[in-house]
mmCIF file of C-alpha atoms in Angstrom:
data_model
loop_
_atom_site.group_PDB
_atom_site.id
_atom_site.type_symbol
_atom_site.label_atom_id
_atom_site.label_comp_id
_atom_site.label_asym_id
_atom_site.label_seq_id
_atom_site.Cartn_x
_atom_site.Cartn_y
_atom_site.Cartn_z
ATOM 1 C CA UNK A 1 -15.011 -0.054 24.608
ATOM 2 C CA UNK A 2 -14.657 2.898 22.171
ATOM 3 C CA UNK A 3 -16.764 6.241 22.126
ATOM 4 C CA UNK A 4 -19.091 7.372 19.471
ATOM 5 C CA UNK A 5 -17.298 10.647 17.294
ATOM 6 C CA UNK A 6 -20.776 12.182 17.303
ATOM 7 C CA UNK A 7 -22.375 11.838 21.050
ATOM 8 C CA UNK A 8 -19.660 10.684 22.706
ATOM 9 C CA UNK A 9 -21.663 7.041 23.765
ATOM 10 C CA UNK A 10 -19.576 4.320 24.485
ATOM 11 C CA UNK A 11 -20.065 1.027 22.897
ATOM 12 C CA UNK A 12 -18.558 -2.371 23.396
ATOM 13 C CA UNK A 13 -19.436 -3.308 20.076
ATOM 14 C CA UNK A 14 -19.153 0.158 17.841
ATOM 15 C CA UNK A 15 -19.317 0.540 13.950
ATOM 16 C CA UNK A 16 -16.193 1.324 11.967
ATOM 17 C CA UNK A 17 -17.206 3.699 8.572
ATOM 18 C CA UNK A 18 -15.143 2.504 6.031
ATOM 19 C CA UNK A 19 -15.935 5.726 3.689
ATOM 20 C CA UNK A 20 -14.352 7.840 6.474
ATOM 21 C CA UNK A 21 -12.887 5.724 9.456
ATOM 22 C CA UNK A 22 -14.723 7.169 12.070
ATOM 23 C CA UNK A 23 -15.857 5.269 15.226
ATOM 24 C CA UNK A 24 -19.853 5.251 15.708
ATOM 25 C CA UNK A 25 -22.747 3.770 17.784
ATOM 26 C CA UNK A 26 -25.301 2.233 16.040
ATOM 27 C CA UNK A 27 -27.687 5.501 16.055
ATOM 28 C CA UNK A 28 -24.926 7.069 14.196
ATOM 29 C CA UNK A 29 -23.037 4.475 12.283
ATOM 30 C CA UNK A 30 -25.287 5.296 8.572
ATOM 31 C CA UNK A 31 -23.159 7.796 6.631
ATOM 32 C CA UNK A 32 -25.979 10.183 6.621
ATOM 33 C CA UNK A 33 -26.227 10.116 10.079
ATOM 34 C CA UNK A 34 -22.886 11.319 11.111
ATOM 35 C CA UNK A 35 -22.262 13.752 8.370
ATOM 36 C CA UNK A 36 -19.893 11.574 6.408
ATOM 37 C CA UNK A 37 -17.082 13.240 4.552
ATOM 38 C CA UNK A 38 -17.412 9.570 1.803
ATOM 39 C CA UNK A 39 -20.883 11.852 0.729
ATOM 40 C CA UNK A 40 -19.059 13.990 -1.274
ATOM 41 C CA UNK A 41 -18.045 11.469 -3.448
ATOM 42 C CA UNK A 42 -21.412 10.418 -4.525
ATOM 43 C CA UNK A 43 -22.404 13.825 -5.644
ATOM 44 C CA UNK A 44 -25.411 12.989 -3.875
ATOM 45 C CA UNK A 45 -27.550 16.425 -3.188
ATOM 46 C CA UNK A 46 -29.407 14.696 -0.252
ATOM 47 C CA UNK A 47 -26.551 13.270 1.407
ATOM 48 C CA UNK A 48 -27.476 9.598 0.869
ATOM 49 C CA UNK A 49 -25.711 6.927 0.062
ATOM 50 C CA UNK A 50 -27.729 4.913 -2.995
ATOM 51 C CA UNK A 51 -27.350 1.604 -2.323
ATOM 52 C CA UNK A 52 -27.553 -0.129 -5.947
ATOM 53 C CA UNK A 53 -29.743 -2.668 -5.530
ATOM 54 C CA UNK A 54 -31.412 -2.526 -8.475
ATOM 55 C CA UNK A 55 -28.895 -1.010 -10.671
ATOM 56 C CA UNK A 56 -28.209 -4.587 -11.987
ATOM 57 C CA UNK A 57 -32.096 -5.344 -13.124
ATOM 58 C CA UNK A 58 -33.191 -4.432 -16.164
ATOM 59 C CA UNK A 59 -36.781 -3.380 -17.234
ATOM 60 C CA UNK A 60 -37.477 -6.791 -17.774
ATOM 61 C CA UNK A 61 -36.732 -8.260 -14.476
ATOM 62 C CA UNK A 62 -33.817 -10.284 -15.255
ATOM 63 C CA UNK A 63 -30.538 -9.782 -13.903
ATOM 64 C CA UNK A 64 -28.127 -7.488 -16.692
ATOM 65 C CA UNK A 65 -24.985 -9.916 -17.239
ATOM 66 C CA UNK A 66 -21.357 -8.704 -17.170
ATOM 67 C CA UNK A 67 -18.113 -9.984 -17.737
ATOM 68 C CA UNK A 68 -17.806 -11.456 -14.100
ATOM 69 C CA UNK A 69 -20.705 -13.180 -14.671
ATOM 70 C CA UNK A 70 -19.228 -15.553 -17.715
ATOM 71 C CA UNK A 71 -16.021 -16.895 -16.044
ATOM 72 C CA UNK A 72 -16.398 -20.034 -14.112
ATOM 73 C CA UNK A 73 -16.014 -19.371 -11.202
ATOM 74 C CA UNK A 74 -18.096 -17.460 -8.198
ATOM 75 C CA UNK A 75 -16.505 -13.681 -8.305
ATOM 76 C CA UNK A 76 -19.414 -12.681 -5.810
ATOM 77 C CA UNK A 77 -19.138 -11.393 -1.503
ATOM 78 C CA UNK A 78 -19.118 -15.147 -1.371
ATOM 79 C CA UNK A 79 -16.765 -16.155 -3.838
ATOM 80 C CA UNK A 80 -12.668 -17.017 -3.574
ATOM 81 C CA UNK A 81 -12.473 -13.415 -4.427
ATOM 82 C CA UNK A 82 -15.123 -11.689 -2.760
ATOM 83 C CA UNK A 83 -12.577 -11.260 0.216
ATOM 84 C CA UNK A 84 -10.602 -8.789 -2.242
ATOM 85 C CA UNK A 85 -13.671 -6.828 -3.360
ATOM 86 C CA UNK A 86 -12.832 -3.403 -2.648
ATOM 87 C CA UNK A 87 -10.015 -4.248 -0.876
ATOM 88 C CA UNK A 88 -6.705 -2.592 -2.662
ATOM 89 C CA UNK A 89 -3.928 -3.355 0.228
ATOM 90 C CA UNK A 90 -4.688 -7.172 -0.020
ATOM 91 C CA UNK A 91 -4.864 -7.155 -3.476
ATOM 92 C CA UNK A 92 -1.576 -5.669 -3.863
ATOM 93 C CA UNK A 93 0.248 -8.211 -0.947
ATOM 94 C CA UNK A 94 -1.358 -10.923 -2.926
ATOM 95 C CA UNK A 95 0.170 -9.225 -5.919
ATOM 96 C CA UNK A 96 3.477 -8.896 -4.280
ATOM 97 C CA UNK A 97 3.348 -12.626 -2.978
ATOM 98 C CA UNK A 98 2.377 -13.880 -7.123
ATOM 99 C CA UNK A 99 5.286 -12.022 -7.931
ATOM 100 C CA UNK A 100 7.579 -13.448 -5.569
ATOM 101 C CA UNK A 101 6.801 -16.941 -6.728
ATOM 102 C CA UNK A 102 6.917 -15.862 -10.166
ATOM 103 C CA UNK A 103 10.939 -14.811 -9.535
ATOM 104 C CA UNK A 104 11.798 -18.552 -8.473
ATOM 105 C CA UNK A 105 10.110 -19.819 -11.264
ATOM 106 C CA UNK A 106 12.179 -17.684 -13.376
ATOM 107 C CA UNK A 107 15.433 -18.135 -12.090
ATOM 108 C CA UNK A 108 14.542 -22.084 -12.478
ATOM 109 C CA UNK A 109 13.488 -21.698 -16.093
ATOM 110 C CA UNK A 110 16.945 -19.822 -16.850
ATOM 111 C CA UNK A 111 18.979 -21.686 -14.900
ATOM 112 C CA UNK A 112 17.712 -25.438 -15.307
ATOM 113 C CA UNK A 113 18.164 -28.129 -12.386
ATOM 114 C CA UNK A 114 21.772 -29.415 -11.811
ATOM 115 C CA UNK A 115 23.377 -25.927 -13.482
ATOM 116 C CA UNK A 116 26.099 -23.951 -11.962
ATOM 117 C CA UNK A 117 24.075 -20.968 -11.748
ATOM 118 C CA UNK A 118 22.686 -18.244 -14.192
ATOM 119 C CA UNK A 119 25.094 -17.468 -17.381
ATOM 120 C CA UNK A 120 24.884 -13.523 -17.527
ATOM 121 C CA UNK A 121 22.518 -13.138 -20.741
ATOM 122 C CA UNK A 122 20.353 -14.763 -18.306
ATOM 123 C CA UNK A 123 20.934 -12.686 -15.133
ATOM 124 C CA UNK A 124 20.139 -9.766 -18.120
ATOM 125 C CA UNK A 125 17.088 -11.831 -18.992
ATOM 126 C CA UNK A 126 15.769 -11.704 -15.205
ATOM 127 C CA UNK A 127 16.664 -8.507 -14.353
ATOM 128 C CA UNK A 128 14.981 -7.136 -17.362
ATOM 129 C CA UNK A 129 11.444 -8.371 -15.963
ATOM 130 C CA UNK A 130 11.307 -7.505 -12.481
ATOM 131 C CA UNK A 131 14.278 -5.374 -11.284
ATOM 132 C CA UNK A 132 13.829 -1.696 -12.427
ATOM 133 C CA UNK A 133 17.712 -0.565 -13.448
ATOM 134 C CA UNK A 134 19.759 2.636 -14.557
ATOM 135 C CA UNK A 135 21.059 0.800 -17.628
ATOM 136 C CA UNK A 136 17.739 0.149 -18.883
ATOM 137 C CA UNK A 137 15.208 2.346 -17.253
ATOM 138 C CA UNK A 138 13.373 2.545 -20.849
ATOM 139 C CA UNK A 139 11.671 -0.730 -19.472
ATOM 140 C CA UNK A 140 8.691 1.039 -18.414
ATOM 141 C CA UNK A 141 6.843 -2.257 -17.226
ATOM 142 C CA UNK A 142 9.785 -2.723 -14.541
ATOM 143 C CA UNK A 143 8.699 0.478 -13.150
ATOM 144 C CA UNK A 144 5.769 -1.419 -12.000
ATOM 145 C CA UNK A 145 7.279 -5.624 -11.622
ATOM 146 C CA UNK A 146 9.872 -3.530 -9.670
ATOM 147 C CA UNK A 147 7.330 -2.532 -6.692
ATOM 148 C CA UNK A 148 6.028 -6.174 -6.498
ATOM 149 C CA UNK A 149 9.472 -7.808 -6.679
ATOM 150 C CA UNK A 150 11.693 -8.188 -4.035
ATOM 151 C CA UNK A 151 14.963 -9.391 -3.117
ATOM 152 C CA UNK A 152 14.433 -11.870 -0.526
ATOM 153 C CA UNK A 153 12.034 -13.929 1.644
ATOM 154 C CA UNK A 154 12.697 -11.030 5.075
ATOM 155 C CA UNK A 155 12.586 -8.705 2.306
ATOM 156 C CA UNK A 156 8.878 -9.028 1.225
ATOM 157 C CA UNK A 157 8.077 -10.374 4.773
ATOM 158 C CA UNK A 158 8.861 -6.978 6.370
ATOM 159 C CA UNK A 159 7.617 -4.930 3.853
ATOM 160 C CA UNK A 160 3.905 -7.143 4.010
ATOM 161 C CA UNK A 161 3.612 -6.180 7.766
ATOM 162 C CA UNK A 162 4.535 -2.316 7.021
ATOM 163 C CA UNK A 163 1.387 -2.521 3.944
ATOM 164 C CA UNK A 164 -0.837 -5.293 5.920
ATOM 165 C CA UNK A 165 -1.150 -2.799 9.035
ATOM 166 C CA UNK A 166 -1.321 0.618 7.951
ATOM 167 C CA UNK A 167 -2.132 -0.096 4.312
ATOM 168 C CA UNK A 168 -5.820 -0.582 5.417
ATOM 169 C CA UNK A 169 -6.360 2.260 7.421
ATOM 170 C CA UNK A 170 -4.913 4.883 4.692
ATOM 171 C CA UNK A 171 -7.154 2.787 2.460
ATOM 172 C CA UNK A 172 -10.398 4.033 4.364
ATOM 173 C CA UNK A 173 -9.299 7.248 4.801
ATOM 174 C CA UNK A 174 -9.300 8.156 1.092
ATOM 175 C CA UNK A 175 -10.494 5.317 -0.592
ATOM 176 C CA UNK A 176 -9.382 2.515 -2.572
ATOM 177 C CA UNK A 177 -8.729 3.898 -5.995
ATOM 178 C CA UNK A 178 -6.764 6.891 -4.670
ATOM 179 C CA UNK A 179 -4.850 4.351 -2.369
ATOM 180 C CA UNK A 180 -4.142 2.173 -5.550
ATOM 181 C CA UNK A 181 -3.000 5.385 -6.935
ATOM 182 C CA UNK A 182 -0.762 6.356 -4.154
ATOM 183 C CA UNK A 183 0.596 2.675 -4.015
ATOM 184 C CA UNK A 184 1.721 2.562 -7.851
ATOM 185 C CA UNK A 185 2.911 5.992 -8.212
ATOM 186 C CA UNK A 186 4.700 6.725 -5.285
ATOM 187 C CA UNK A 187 6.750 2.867 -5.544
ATOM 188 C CA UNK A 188 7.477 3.498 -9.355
ATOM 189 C CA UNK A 189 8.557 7.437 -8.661
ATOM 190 C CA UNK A 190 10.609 6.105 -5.830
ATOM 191 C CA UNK A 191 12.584 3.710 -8.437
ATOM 192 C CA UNK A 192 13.165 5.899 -10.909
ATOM 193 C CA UNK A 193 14.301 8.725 -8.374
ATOM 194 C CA UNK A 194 17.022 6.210 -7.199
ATOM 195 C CA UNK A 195 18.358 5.172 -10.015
ATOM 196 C CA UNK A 196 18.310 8.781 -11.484
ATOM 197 C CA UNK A 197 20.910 9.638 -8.801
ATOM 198 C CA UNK A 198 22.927 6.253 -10.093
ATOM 199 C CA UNK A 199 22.486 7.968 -13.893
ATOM 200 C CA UNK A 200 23.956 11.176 -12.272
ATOM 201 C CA UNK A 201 26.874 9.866 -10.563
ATOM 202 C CA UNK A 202 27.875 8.136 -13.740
ATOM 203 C CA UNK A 203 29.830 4.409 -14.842
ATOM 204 C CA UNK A 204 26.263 2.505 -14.882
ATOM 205 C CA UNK A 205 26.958 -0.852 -16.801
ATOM 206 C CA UNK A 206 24.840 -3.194 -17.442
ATOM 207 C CA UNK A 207 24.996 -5.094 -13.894
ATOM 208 C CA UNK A 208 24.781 -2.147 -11.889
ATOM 209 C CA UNK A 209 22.538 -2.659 -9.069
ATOM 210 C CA UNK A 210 19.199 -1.784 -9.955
ATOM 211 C CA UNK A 211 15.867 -1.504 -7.182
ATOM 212 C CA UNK A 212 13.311 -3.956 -6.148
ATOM 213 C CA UNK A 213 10.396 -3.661 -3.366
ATOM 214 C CA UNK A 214 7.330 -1.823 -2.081
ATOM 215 C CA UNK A 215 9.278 -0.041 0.954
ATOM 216 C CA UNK A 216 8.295 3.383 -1.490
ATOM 217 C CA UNK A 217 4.936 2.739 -1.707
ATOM 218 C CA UNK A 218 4.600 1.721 2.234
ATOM 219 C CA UNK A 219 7.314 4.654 3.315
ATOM 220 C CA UNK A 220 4.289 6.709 1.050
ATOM 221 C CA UNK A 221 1.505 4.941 3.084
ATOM 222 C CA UNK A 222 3.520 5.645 6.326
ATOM 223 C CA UNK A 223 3.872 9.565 5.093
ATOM 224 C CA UNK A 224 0.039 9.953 4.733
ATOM 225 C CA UNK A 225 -0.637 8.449 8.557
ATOM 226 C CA UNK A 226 2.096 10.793 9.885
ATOM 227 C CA UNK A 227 -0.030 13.652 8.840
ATOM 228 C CA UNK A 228 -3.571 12.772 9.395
ATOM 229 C CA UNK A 229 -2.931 11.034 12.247
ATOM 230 C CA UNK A 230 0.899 11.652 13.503
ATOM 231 C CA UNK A 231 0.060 10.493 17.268
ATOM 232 C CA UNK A 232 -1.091 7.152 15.997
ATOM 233 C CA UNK A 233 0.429 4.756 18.328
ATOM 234 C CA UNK A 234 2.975 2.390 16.699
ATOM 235 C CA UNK A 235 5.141 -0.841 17.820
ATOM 236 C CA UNK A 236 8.122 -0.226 16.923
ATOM 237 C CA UNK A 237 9.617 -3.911 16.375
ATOM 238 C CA UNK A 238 6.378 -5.111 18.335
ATOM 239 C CA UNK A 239 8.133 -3.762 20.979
ATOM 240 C CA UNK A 240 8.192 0.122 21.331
ATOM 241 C CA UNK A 241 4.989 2.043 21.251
ATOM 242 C CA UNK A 242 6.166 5.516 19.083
ATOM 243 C CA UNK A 243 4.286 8.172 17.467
ATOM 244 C CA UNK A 244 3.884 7.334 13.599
ATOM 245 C CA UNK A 245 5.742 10.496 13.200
ATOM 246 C CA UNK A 246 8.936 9.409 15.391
ATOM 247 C CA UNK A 247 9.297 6.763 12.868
ATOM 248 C CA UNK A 248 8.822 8.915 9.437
ATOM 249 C CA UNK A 249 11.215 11.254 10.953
ATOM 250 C CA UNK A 250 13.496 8.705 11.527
ATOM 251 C CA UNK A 251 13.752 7.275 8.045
ATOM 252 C CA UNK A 252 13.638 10.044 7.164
ATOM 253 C CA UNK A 253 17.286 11.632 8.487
ATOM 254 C CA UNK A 254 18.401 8.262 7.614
ATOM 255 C CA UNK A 255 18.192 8.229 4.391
ATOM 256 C CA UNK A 256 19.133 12.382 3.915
ATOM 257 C CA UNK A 257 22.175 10.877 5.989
ATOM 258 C CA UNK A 258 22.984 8.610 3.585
ATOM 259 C CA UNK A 259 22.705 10.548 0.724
ATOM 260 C CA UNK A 260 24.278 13.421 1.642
ATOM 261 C CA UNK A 261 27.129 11.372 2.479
ATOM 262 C CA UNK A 262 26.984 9.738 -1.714
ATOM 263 C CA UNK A 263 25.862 7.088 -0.417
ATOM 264 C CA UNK A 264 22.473 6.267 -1.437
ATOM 265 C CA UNK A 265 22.566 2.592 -2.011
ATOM 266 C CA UNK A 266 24.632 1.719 1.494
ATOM 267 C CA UNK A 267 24.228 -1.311 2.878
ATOM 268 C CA UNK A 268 22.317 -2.908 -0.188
ATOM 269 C CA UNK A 269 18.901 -0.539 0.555
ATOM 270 C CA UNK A 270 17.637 1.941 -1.728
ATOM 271 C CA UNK A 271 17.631 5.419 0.868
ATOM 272 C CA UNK A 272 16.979 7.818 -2.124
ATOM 273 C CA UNK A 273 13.305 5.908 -3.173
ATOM 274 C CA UNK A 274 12.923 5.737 0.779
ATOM 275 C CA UNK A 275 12.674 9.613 0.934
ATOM 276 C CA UNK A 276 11.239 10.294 -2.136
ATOM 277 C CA UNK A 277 8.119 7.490 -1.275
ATOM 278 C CA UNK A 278 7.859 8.912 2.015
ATOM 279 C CA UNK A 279 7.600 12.551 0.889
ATOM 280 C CA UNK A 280 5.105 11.628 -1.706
ATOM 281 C CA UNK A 281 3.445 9.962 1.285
ATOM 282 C CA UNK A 282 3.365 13.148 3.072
ATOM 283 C CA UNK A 283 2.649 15.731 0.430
ATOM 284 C CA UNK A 284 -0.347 13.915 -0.062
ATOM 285 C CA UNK A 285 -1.418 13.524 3.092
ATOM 286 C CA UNK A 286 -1.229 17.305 3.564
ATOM 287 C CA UNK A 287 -3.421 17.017 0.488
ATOM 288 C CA UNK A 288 -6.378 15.500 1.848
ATOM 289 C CA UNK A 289 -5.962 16.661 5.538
ATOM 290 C CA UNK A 290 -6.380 20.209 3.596
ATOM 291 C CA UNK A 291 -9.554 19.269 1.047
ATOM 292 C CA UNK A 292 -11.440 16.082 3.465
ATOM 293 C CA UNK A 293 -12.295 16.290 7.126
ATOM 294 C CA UNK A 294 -11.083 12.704 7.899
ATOM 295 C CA UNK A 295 -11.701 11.553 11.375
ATOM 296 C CA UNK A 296 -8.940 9.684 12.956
ATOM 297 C CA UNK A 297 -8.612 7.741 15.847
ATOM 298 C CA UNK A 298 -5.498 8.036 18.195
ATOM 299 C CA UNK A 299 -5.328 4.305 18.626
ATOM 300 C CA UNK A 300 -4.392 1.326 16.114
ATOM 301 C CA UNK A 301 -7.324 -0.720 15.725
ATOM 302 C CA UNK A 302 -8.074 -4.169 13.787
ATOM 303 C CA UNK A 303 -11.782 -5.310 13.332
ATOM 304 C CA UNK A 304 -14.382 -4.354 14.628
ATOM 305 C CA UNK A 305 -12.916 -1.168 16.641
ATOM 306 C CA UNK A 306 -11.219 -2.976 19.878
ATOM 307 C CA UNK A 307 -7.242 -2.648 20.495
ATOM 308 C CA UNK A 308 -5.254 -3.988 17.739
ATOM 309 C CA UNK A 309 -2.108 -5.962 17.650
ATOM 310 C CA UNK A 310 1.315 -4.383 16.931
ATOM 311 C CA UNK A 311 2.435 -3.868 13.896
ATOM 312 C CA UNK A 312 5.152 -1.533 12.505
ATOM 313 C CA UNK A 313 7.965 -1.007 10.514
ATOM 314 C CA UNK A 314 11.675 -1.770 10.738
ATOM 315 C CA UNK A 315 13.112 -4.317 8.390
ATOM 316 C CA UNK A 316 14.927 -3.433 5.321
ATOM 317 C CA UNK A 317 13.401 -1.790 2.606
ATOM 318 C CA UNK A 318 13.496 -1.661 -0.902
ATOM 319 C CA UNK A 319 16.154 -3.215 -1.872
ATOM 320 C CA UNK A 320 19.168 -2.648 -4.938
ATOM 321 C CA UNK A 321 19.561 -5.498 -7.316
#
């Protein structure tokens, strides 16, 4: 059962809005009909959603073509795609998954079958594709390879649960091209921010350990939650229900501990683009909590608005290379 944000009714079955995230019965599940913060977006002076339909006819009654429509194969709601349509946070995993596969077939191309291992021109070759480094950070497409890359098969398998979970429900609250914003900016500013702090301390050669994963851009995703919706309940390790704030908090001293001690690689993780994604996360958040009225629930939910499973963070982030 969940109640209705606008009379309260519960439902067994209620509506989700994915413009704002609210929780509604089916009197007030239409965006107009619960005062929808999404209608501001549509610059819409009634307050109603258009719904397209014919914005793909022309005068002549045949259906205008576009470049989806010439490739060959079905890009529609019904399509191999059509579960991606709109959908940023499984767009990216998929991304980060392609790019994952994409490393092993590049360490097999430079180091061929029955070899010894990578010589180092080709460890240079590999790192200068996906691992974002303080010896070369004028690779500006590694400030991008470097968020879908990642060091491991735990590595990208923790951070996927951290994005999979919460990924969606930041993606509802403000939508999915300011999510895909948040995602790409706040994972390539966490890079560069940790590797600045490997320029400052000085002796970078060319195999000094360079940064890999999304653990900035979910620490960011984590850092919106805490402040629209810090008593979100989380399982910690699919154990321990926590505030979403206990946990930003936490990473939070960990990594200022870790820094503040010069030691902002320890332990092979990258604290310094920890912080910095997480305090993008939350600067933001503050952001929209102050300019949107975004409804929240206090529970995590999958689907259709019942309990959801557990999901959380706690495996190693983004990772030095």
């Amino acid at each position: 059962m969940a109640t209705c944000d606008v009379c309260g009714k519960n439902e067994s079955m209620p509506y989700n809005c994915r413009h704002c995230g609210g929780t509604y019965c089916s009197e007030h599940r239409l965006p107009e009909n619960h005062n929808c913060t999404g209608l501001q977006n549509w610059n819409d002076p009634q307050g109603v959603f258009d719904s397209g339909f014919d914005d793909s006819v022309d005068s002549s009654g045949k259906t205008a073509s576009s470049l989806s429509d010439k490739l060959p194969f079905n890009t529609g709601p019904g399509g191999p795609l059509g579960y991606f349509r709109g959908n940023m946070t499984y767009t990216f995993l998929a991304l980060m998954w392609i790019t994952f596969l994409a490393q092993f077939v590049t360490r097999f191309i430079l180091a061929p079958f029955g070899s010894p291992g990578m010589t180092f021109e080709s460890v240079l070759t590999y790192r200068s594709i996906f691992v974002l480094t303080p010896a070369n950070p004028e690779y500006v497409w590694t400030w991008i390879t470097s968020i879908f890359a990642h060091g491991g098969f735990m590595h990208i398998v923790f951070n996927s649960i951290v994005i999979f979970f919460f990924g969606p429900l930041v993606e509802r609250y403000v939508g999915s091209r300011n999510f895909a914003w948040l995602f790409l900016v706040s994972g390539a500013v966490a890079g560069l921010s940790q590797i600045s702090i490997q320029l400052l301390s000085g002796g970078v050669t060319p195999t000094t350990p360079g940064v890999l994963g999304a653990s900035g851009a979910g620490l960011a995703i984590m850092g919106v939650l805490s402040i629209l919706n810090p008593n979100l309940k989380v399982y910690l390790y699919f154990i321990l229900p926590v505030p979403i704030w206990v946990i930003a908090v936490g990473y939070a001293l960990l990594s200022v501990f870790f820094i503040g001690a010069g030691a902002a690689g320890a332990g092979g993780t990258a604290h310094a683009a920890h912080l910095v994604g997480l305090l993008i996360g939350l600067a933001y958040g503050w952001y929209v909590k102050q300019n949107r009225n975004i409804k929240t629930a206090n529970q995590f939910q999958l689907g259709g608005g019942g309990p959801g499973g557990p999901g959380g963070p706690g495996g190693p982030g983004r990772r030095r290379f």
